[in-house]
Every structure is written in structure tokens, then in C-alpha cells.
């Protein structure tokens, strides 16, 4: 997705949590200054604030925000076993509240942008009609 956006001549600020995934490093070599890989933890308000301030300083506005941060970790087995609420809380903090944290502090930059697009990416698990899952309640 990042590569397609870069090929459409956008400057991209890519929030990055997992440093051991090298795909963004490879794109940085190809696209140079058009890609700015920034460290981001959507569960940490300070991290979100720093990124919003950084984007404002560097670009002054934002045309598109794509919330794509998510994690999967739920060791709950099925409805008859114990649920792992600690895992579920971490899921909610990342997958639900993370996108809300980022959106709230970046919307003012979107309002200054030309396109004003806010997109939230999810999986089939969020679908009421297409989810195939029979457990993973927190997800």
C-alpha cells in the first residue's frame, strides 16, 4: 500500500512499530525523501503526539490518513474455556483506541489538506457477514 501511494507522487509518513520488518527500509532506498519512516506506537499517547507534531512541522498538512495498525493476540480457546482478558485489552488498545488516538490528533492536519481522506483498514474479523472466526473474541 505504501509503495502504491508513493508511486502516485505523495510524500508518505509511515508510522512504524516493528523495526525488524525491512519492507519500509527497502522502499526508503527507492523513494528517498518521499518516504519518511517514523517510529510510532499507537498505544502511547506521547508517541502519537510526537508524530502529529512532526508531520505538522515537516508538511503543515495531511491529505490522507490510513489507520492500519493492528495486532492479533488472543489465547482464548473457545466459548467453553477461560478468556484471556489481558490479551483482549491489548487488542482493543491497539486495534480500536490506537486508530482513535491517531485520528484525533491528526484530523486538524487533514482539515488543512487538499483531499481530507481518513481510512481505517480492518480485516474480515470486523465484518458482521464475512467473518469466518469462531473464537478470538477480543479480535
N, CA, C and O atoms as a DFTB+ gen file, in Angstrom:
556 C
 N C O
     1  1       0.825      -1.180       0.000
     2  2       0.000       0.000       0.000
     3  2       0.877       1.255       0.000
     4  3       0.613       2.203      -0.740
     5  1       1.911       1.253       0.827
     6  2       2.824       2.400       0.884
     7  2       3.473       2.631      -0.470
     8  3       3.576       3.771      -0.925
     9  1       3.906       1.567      -1.112
    10  2       4.553       1.690      -2.421
    11  2       3.599       2.277      -3.451
    12  3       3.999       3.139      -4.234
    13  1       2.355       1.831      -3.470
    14  2       1.375       2.368      -4.422
    15  2       1.146       3.859      -4.194
    16  3       1.041       4.630      -5.148
    17  1       1.071       4.258      -2.936
    18  2       0.863       5.676      -2.626
    19  2       2.077       6.496      -3.053
    20  3       1.926       7.590      -3.596
    21  1       3.267       5.980      -2.814
    22  2       4.485       6.670      -3.245
    23  2       4.532       6.798      -4.755
    24  3       4.944       7.837      -5.270
    25  1       4.123       5.772      -5.471
    26  2       4.103       5.814      -6.937
    27  2       3.079       6.810      -7.466
    28  3       3.143       7.207      -8.629
    29  1       2.137       7.215      -6.619
    30  2       1.152       8.232      -7.004
    31  2       1.637       9.636      -6.657
    32  3       0.856      10.588      -6.647
    33  1       2.931       9.754      -6.372
    34  2       3.591      11.042      -6.126
    35  2       3.152      11.743      -4.837
    36  3       3.044      12.969      -4.794
    37  1       2.907      10.970      -3.813
    38  2       2.628      11.531      -2.494
    39  2       3.880      11.442      -1.633
    40  3       4.693      10.533      -1.801
    41  1       4.031      12.375      -0.725
    42  2       5.000      12.261       0.365
    43  2       4.318      11.427       1.435
    44  3       3.178      11.710       1.805
    45  1       5.006      10.389       1.942
    46  2       4.407       9.469       2.895
    47  2       5.150       9.516       4.228
    48  3       6.377       9.426       4.279
    49  1       4.381       9.660       5.297
    50  2       4.894       9.492       6.647
    51  2       4.376       8.130       7.106
    52  3       3.190       7.981       7.401
    53  1       5.252       7.154       7.166
    54  2       4.852       5.788       7.519
    55  2       5.157       5.535       8.986
    56  3       6.321       5.478       9.384
    57  1       4.116       5.385       9.784
    58  2       4.288       5.047      11.187
    59  2       4.757       3.606      11.293
    60  3       4.182       2.698      10.693
    61  1       5.799       3.423      12.057
    62  2       6.430       2.105      12.113
    63  2       6.626       1.679      13.554
    64  3       7.189       2.410      14.368
    65  1       6.143       0.466      13.853
    66  2       6.290      -0.080      15.193
    67  2       7.322      -1.206      15.216
    68  3       8.139      -1.280      16.134
    69  1       7.290      -2.064      14.229
    70  2       8.169      -3.238      14.204
    71  2       9.393      -2.959      13.326
    72  3       9.317      -3.002      12.098
    73  1      10.485      -2.683      13.961
    74  2      11.705      -2.317      13.249
    75  2      12.332      -3.491      12.503
    76  3      13.120      -3.281      11.581
    77  1      11.997      -4.725      12.885
    78  2      12.604      -5.876      12.217
    79  2      11.929      -6.216      10.889
    80  3      12.397      -7.109      10.182
    81  1      10.848      -5.534      10.533
    82  2      10.253      -5.700       9.214
    83  2      10.924      -4.685       8.298
    84  3      10.795      -3.481       8.518
    85  1      11.629      -5.142       7.290
    86  2      12.512      -4.280       6.495
    87  2      11.872      -3.704       5.236
    88  3      12.543      -2.999       4.483
    89  1      10.616      -3.978       4.993
    90  2       9.990      -3.508       3.756
    91  2      10.046      -1.990       3.617
    92  3      10.285      -1.478       2.523
    93  1       9.833      -1.281       4.695
    94  2       9.886       0.178       4.626
    95  2      11.306       0.677       4.371
    96  3      11.492       1.699       3.711
    97  1      12.309      -0.034       4.889
    98  2      13.701       0.334       4.613
    99  2      13.995       0.200       3.115
   100  3      14.663       1.052       2.529
   101  1      13.492      -0.874       2.505
   102  2      13.688      -1.090       1.070
   103  2      13.016       0.014       0.255
   104  3      13.586       0.503      -0.720
   105  1      11.814       0.402       0.654
   106  2      11.121       1.482      -0.053
   107  2      11.838       2.810       0.130
   108  3      11.867       3.629      -0.788
   109  1      12.414       3.031       1.296
   110  2      13.163       4.269       1.559
   111  2      14.336       4.385       0.594
   112  3      14.623       5.473       0.095
   113  1      15.013       3.275       0.329
   114  2      16.128       3.288      -0.619
   115  2      15.656       3.675      -2.016
   116  3      16.364       4.365      -2.749
   117  1      14.470       3.233      -2.375
   118  2      13.940       3.502      -3.711
   119  2      13.335       4.896      -3.840
   120  3      13.502       5.548      -4.871
   121  1      12.632       5.363      -2.801
   122  2      11.877       6.607      -2.917
   123  2      12.487       7.786      -2.162
   124  3      12.000       8.911      -2.275
   125  1      13.538       7.541      -1.401
   126  2      14.269       8.620      -0.731
   127  2      13.412       9.502       0.151
   128  3      12.687       9.012       1.017
   129  1      13.495      10.808      -0.068
   130  2      12.820      11.784       0.798
   131  2      11.304      11.773       0.680
   132  3      10.621      12.397       1.492
   133  1      10.771      11.081      -0.306
   134  2       9.315      10.992      -0.416
   135  2       8.729      10.063       0.642
   136  3       7.519      10.065       0.868
   137  1       9.574       9.275       1.288
   138  2       9.132       8.380       2.356
   139  2       9.856       8.740       3.640
   140  3      11.086       8.757       3.699
   141  1       9.075       9.026       4.659
   142  2       9.617       9.343       5.974
   143  2       9.115       8.271       6.946
   144  3       7.953       8.294       7.352
   145  1       9.984       7.340       7.314
   146  2       9.634       6.283       8.264
   147  2       9.771       6.830       9.672
   148  3      10.861       7.220      10.092
   149  1       8.672       6.857      10.394
   150  2       8.671       7.425      11.739
   151  2       8.254       6.360      12.749
   152  3       7.330       5.585      12.501
   153  1       8.931       6.330      13.868
   154  2       8.611       5.380      14.932
   155  2       7.269       5.777      15.547
   156  3       7.061       6.938      15.898
   157  1       6.362       4.807      15.675
   158  2       5.034       5.102      16.195
   159  2       4.489       3.915      16.979
   160  3       4.490       2.780      16.500
   161  1       4.029       4.195      18.178
   162  2       3.312       3.220      18.989
   163  2       1.931       3.801      19.244
   164  3       1.788       4.730      20.039
   165  1       0.915       3.268      18.580
   166  2      -0.435       3.830      18.676
   167  2      -1.058       3.650      20.051
   168  3      -2.103       4.237      20.330
   169  1      -0.435       2.847      20.924
   170  2      -0.949       2.676      22.287
   171  2      -0.345       3.692      23.252
   172  3      -0.682       3.702      24.436
   173  1       0.536       4.537      22.755
   174  2       1.249       5.510      23.588
   175  2       0.915       6.924      23.108
   176  3       1.350       7.342      22.035
   177  1       0.137       7.659      23.917
   178  2      -0.298       8.998      23.518
   179  2       0.882       9.915      23.215
   180  3       0.807      10.719      22.286
   181  1       1.958       9.815      23.970
   182  2       3.130      10.653      23.724
   183  2       3.703      10.375      22.337
   184  3       4.084      11.312      21.635
   185  1       3.772       9.119      21.932
   186  2       4.267       8.756      20.610
   187  2       3.376       9.352      19.518
   188  3       3.874       9.877      18.521
   189  1       2.065       9.269      19.711
   190  2       1.113       9.827      18.742
   191  2       1.271      11.342      18.654
   192  3       1.296      11.898      17.556
   193  1       1.377      12.008      19.794
   194  2       1.556      13.467      19.813
   195  2       2.834      13.869      19.075
   196  3       2.832      14.828      18.304
   197  1       3.921      13.136      19.311
   198  2       5.189      13.454      18.658
   199  2       5.080      13.343      17.144
   200  3       5.619      14.180      16.420
   201  1       4.391      12.322      16.663
   202  2       4.235      12.152      15.213
   203  2       3.382      13.266      14.633
   204  3       3.725      13.831      13.594
   205  1       2.281      13.588      15.287
   206  2       1.427      14.676      14.795
   207  2       2.207      15.981      14.728
   208  3       2.110      16.711      13.742
   209  1       2.974      16.280      15.762
   210  2       3.791      17.497      15.762
   211  2       4.861      17.462      14.674
   212  3       5.140      18.477      14.035
   213  1       5.455      16.296      14.470
   214  2       6.483      16.135      13.446
   215  2       5.900      16.365      12.051
   216  3       6.492      17.073      11.236
   217  1       4.733      15.763      11.778
   218  2       4.105      15.946      10.465
   219  2       3.729      17.405      10.251
   220  3       3.906      17.946       9.159
   221  1       3.208      18.039      11.300
   222  2       2.853      19.457      11.177
   223  2       4.080      20.304      10.862
   224  3       4.021      21.201      10.021
   225  1       5.184      20.021      11.531
   226  2       6.424      20.770      11.293
   227  2       6.970      20.529       9.885
   228  3       7.402      21.465       9.213
   229  1       6.948      19.277       9.447
   230  2       7.537      18.916       8.160
   231  2       6.654      19.247       6.958
   232  3       7.156      19.642       5.905
   233  1       5.331      19.085       7.116
   234  2       4.449      19.248       5.960
   235  2       3.360      20.296       6.158
   236  3       2.873      20.870       5.185
   237  1       2.975      20.551       7.401
   238  2       1.948      21.550       7.663
   239  2       0.530      21.057       7.427
   240  3      -0.427      21.685       7.878
   241  1       0.386      19.952       6.733
   242  2      -0.942      19.417       6.427
   243  2      -0.825      17.942       6.078
   244  3       0.272      17.392       5.973
   245  1      -1.977      17.319       5.903
   246  2      -2.017      15.913       5.531
   247  2      -3.216      15.720       4.614
   248  3      -4.309      16.201       4.914
   249  1      -3.024      15.031       3.517
   250  2      -4.141      14.777       2.604
   251  2      -4.886      13.498       2.945
   252  3      -6.113      13.450       2.850
   253  1      -4.160      12.465       3.340
   254  2      -4.753      11.152       3.590
   255  2      -4.162      10.565       4.866
   256  3      -2.947      10.588       5.063
   257  1      -5.023      10.042       5.727
   258  2      -4.580       9.273       6.881
   259  2      -5.128       7.864       6.715
   260  3      -6.334       7.674       6.562
   261  1      -4.245       6.881       6.746
   262  2      -4.664       5.490       6.695
   263  2      -4.280       4.839       8.015
   264  3      -3.100       4.644       8.308
   265  1      -5.286       4.507       8.801
   266  2      -5.069       3.782      10.053
   267  2      -5.028       2.298       9.719
   268  3      -6.035       1.706       9.333
   269  1      -3.846       1.707       9.874
   270  2      -3.665       0.305       9.516
   271  2      -2.995      -0.485      10.635
   272  3      -2.724      -1.675      10.475
   273  1      -2.728       0.159      11.758
   274  2      -2.065      -0.534      12.865
   275  2      -3.026      -1.532      13.489
   276  3      -4.174      -1.202      13.786
   277  1      -2.556      -2.731      13.680
   278  2      -3.372      -3.754      14.318
   279  2      -2.468      -4.852      14.842
   280  3      -1.319      -4.992      14.425
   281  1      -3.008      -5.619      15.752
   282  2      -2.288      -6.773      16.261
   283  2      -3.289      -7.881      16.510
   284  3      -4.486      -7.635      16.664
   285  1      -2.794      -9.084      16.545
   286  2      -3.628     -10.222      16.887
   287  2      -2.921     -11.013      17.977
   288  3      -1.816     -11.519      17.783
   289  1      -3.561     -11.107      19.091
   290  2      -3.041     -11.935      20.179
   291  2      -4.196     -12.187      21.127
   292  3      -4.584     -11.320      21.910
   293  1      -4.725     -13.363      21.042
   294  2      -5.781     -13.761      21.956
   295  2      -5.662     -15.262      22.134
   296  3      -5.945     -16.033      21.216
   297  1      -5.248     -15.663      23.304
   298  2      -5.038     -17.085      23.575
   299  2      -6.299     -17.779      24.078
   300  3      -6.234     -18.924      24.526
   301  1      -7.442     -17.104      24.012
   302  2      -8.698     -17.736      24.400
   303  2      -8.988     -18.865      23.413
   304  3      -8.773     -18.713      22.211
   305  1      -9.474     -19.993      23.921
   306  2      -9.672     -21.168      23.068
   307  2     -11.041     -21.159      22.395
   308  3     -11.122     -21.090      21.168
   309  1     -12.082     -21.225      23.150
   310  2     -13.435     -21.145      22.609
   311  2     -14.370     -20.729      23.743
   312  3     -13.916     -20.428      24.847
   313  1     -15.634     -20.713      23.480
   314  2     -16.591     -20.175      24.446
   315  2     -16.652     -20.977      25.755
   316  3     -17.114     -20.456      26.770
   317  1     -16.199     -22.211      25.745
   318  2     -16.255     -23.052      26.938
   319  2     -15.002     -22.951      27.815
   320  3     -14.996     -23.470      28.931
   321  1     -13.968     -22.308      27.342
   322  2     -12.721     -22.163      28.089
   323  2     -12.653     -20.784      28.711
   324  3     -13.523     -19.945      28.480
   325  1     -11.622     -20.555      29.495
   326  2     -11.389     -19.229      30.075
   327  2     -10.982     -18.254      28.973
   328  3     -10.290     -18.622      28.024
   329  1     -11.414     -17.032      29.112
   330  2     -10.994     -15.981      28.174
   331  2      -9.724     -15.336      28.704
   332  3      -9.514     -15.269      29.915
   333  1      -8.892     -14.869      27.810
   334  2      -7.687     -14.165      28.216
   335  2      -7.954     -12.663      28.060
   336  3      -7.686     -12.078      27.011
   337  1      -8.484     -12.060      29.115
   338  2      -8.877     -10.658      29.064
   339  2      -7.683      -9.714      28.901
   340  3      -7.813      -8.649      28.298
   341  1      -6.541     -10.096      29.427
   342  2      -5.345      -9.256      29.276
   343  2      -4.988      -9.122      27.792
   344  3      -4.692      -8.023      27.323
   345  1      -5.013     -10.228      27.058
   346  2      -4.772     -10.178      25.614
   347  2      -5.821      -9.307      24.925
   348  3      -5.495      -8.491      24.063
   349  1      -7.072      -9.488      25.311
   350  2      -8.151      -8.725      24.690
   351  2      -7.992      -7.232      24.916
   352  3      -8.247      -6.438      24.010
   353  1      -7.575      -6.840      26.110
   354  2      -7.378      -5.418      26.399
   355  2      -6.263      -4.829      25.537
   356  3      -6.378      -3.700      25.061
   357  1      -5.193      -5.583      25.336
   358  2      -4.099      -5.125      24.471
   359  2      -4.591      -4.991      23.030
   360  3      -4.228      -4.044      22.333
   361  1      -5.417      -5.938      22.587
   362  2      -6.009      -5.857      21.247
   363  2      -6.836      -4.589      21.091
   364  3      -6.694      -3.859      20.110
   365  1      -7.704      -4.335      22.069
   366  2      -8.553      -3.152      21.986
   367  2      -7.730      -1.871      22.027
   368  3      -8.019      -0.922      21.299
   369  1      -6.715      -1.842      22.869
   370  2      -5.884      -0.645      22.972
   371  2      -5.210      -0.338      21.638
   372  3      -5.113       0.824      21.243
   373  1      -4.748      -1.367      20.950
   374  2      -4.083      -1.174      19.660
   375  2      -5.088      -0.991      18.532
   376  3      -5.050       0.013      17.821
   377  1      -5.983      -1.952      18.366
   378  2      -6.836      -2.012      17.186
   379  2      -7.990      -1.014      17.186
   380  3      -8.432      -0.586      16.120
   381  1      -8.481      -0.641      18.361
   382  2      -9.605       0.291      18.432
   383  2      -9.127       1.673      18.874
   384  3      -9.259       2.655      18.144
   385  1      -8.574       1.727      20.076
   386  2      -8.191       3.030      20.606
   387  2      -6.994       3.621      19.880
   388  3      -6.849       4.843      19.837
   389  1      -6.126       2.781      19.305
   390  2      -4.977       3.288      18.561
   391  2      -5.388       4.163      17.392
   392  3      -4.852       5.255      17.207
   393  1      -6.340       3.684      16.605
   394  2      -6.786       4.485      15.454
   395  2      -7.506       5.750      15.913
   396  3      -7.420       6.785      15.251
   397  1      -8.213       5.677      17.039
   398  2      -8.864       6.880      17.566
   399  2      -7.836       7.901      18.052
   400  3      -7.990       9.100      17.821
   401  1      -6.782       7.420      18.729
   402  2      -5.726       8.338      19.196
   403  2      -5.101       9.067      18.015
   404  3      -4.966      10.290      18.022
   405  1      -4.726       8.300      17.008
   406  2      -4.058       8.892      15.847
   407  2      -5.009       9.858      15.124
   408  3      -4.626      10.979      14.791
   409  1      -6.230       9.420      14.889
   410  2      -7.183      10.263      14.155
   411  2      -7.423      11.584      14.862
   412  3      -7.396      12.640      14.230
   413  1      -7.658      11.538      16.165
   414  2      -7.955      12.763      16.912
   415  2      -6.855      13.815      16.768
   416  3      -7.134      15.004      16.609
   417  1      -5.614      13.365      16.824
   418  2      -4.523      14.334      16.810
   419  2      -4.017      14.661      15.405
   420  3      -3.167      15.535      15.239
   421  1      -4.533      13.968      14.405
   422  2      -4.105      14.249      13.040
   423  2      -5.219      14.912      12.222
   424  3      -4.943      15.495      11.174
   425  1      -6.451      14.834      12.676
   426  2      -7.567      15.448      11.952
   427  2      -7.336      16.938      11.671
   428  3      -7.661      17.385      10.571
   429  1      -6.794      17.730      12.603
   430  2      -6.522      19.135      12.260
   431  2      -5.592      19.283      11.050
   432  3      -5.734      20.225      10.270
   433  1      -4.644      18.356      10.892
   434  2      -3.763      18.394       9.720
   435  2      -4.517      17.992       8.459
   436  3      -4.263      18.536       7.384
   437  1      -5.437      17.050       8.581
   438  2      -6.276      16.656       7.447
   439  2      -7.156      17.820       6.997
   440  3      -7.354      18.023       5.799
   441  1      -7.674      18.571       7.937
   442  2      -8.547      19.696       7.588
   443  2      -7.801      20.765       6.791
   444  3      -8.423      21.536       6.059
   445  1      -6.493      20.817       6.924
   446  2      -5.677      21.747       6.141
   447  2      -5.301      21.164       4.780
   448  3      -4.858      21.896       3.895
   449  1      -5.473      19.854       4.608
   450  2      -5.062      19.166       3.388
   451  2      -6.027      19.374       2.239
   452  3      -7.094      19.966       2.403
   453  1      -5.641      18.882       1.075
   454  2      -6.460      19.030      -0.125
   455  2      -7.528      17.946      -0.245
   456  3      -8.644      18.230      -0.677
   457  1      -7.207      16.722       0.128
   458  2      -8.147      15.601      -0.080
   459  2      -8.988      15.263       1.139
   460  3     -10.144      14.865       0.995
   461  1      -8.446      15.409       2.313
   462  2      -9.169      15.165       3.568
   463  2      -9.764      13.761       3.640
   464  3     -10.959      13.600       3.891
   465  1      -8.937      12.754       3.422
   466  2      -9.382      11.365       3.448
   467  2      -8.859      10.684       4.712
   468  3      -7.662      10.719       4.998
   469  1      -9.765      10.069       5.461
   470  2      -9.398       9.275       6.627
   471  2      -9.921       7.862       6.378
   472  3     -11.130       7.659       6.269
   473  1      -9.015       6.885       6.287
   474  2      -9.387       5.497       6.013
   475  2      -8.936       4.611       7.158
   476  3      -7.810       4.727       7.641
   477  1      -9.810       3.739       7.584
   478  2      -9.494       2.758       8.611
   479  2      -9.514       1.382       7.968
   480  3     -10.540       0.949       7.442
   481  1      -8.378       0.696       8.011
   482  2      -8.250      -0.634       7.417
   483  2      -8.567      -1.677       8.488
   484  3      -8.150      -1.536       9.637
   485  1      -9.292      -2.705       8.116
   486  2      -9.608      -3.778       9.036
   487  2      -9.506      -5.107       8.294
   488  3      -9.200      -5.147       7.102
   489  1      -9.763      -6.175       9.006
   490  2      -9.775      -7.499       8.400
   491  2     -11.220      -7.997       8.327
   492  3     -12.151      -7.298       8.729
   493  1     -11.389      -9.187       7.819
   494  2     -12.728      -9.773       7.736
   495  2     -13.324      -9.980       9.124
   496  3     -14.541     -10.113       9.256
   497  1     -12.495     -10.009      10.153
   498  2     -12.987     -10.248      11.511
   499  2     -13.937      -9.148      11.977
   500  3     -14.762      -9.383      12.860
   501  1     -13.835      -7.969      11.408
   502  2     -14.721      -6.873      11.784
   503  2     -16.044      -6.904      11.022
   504  3     -16.947      -6.117      11.306
   505  1     -16.154      -7.791      10.080
   506  2     -17.362      -7.886       9.270
   507  2     -18.436      -8.703       9.987
   508  3     -18.148      -9.756      10.556
   509  1     -19.645      -8.221       9.957
   510  2     -20.748      -8.975      10.549
   511  2     -21.194     -10.112       9.632
   512  3     -21.801     -11.071      10.108
   513  1     -20.914     -10.033       8.348
   514  2     -21.383     -11.051       7.407
   515  2     -20.286     -11.937       6.833
   516  3     -20.578     -13.037       6.363
   517  1     -19.032     -11.492       6.858
   518  2     -17.963     -12.247       6.206
   519  2     -16.923     -12.842       7.145
   520  3     -15.959     -13.447       6.676
   521  1     -17.087     -12.692       8.439
   522  2     -16.096     -13.229       9.366
   523  2     -16.251     -14.741       9.476
   524  3     -17.357     -15.251       9.656
   525  1     -15.153     -15.437       9.370
   526  2     -15.139     -16.903       9.465
   527  2     -14.693     -17.380      10.840
   528  3     -14.631     -18.586      11.078
   529  1     -14.386     -16.477      11.736
   530  2     -13.804     -16.825      13.030
   531  2     -14.852     -17.378      13.996
   532  3     -16.005     -16.948      14.002
   533  1     -14.422     -18.340      14.809
   534  2     -15.318     -18.947      15.788
   535  2     -14.815     -18.737      17.216
   536  3     -15.416     -19.227      18.171
   537  1     -13.730     -18.019      17.351
   538  2     -13.203     -17.668      18.663
   539  2     -12.498     -16.329      18.494
   540  3     -12.984     -15.489      17.736
   541  1     -11.392     -16.096      19.155
   542  2     -10.668     -14.823      19.050
   543  2     -11.599     -13.654      19.359
   544  3     -11.703     -12.704      18.582
   545  1     -12.268     -13.738      20.494
   546  2     -13.322     -12.796      20.836
   547  2     -12.852     -11.353      20.938
   548  3     -13.580     -10.432      20.569
   549  1     -11.671     -11.158      21.424
   550  2     -11.147      -9.794      21.525
   551  2     -10.870      -9.183      20.172
   552  3     -10.972      -7.968      20.005
   553  1     -10.522     -10.008      19.207
   554  2     -10.195      -9.507      17.879
   555  2     -11.467      -9.173      17.131
   556  3     -11.410      -8.732      15.983
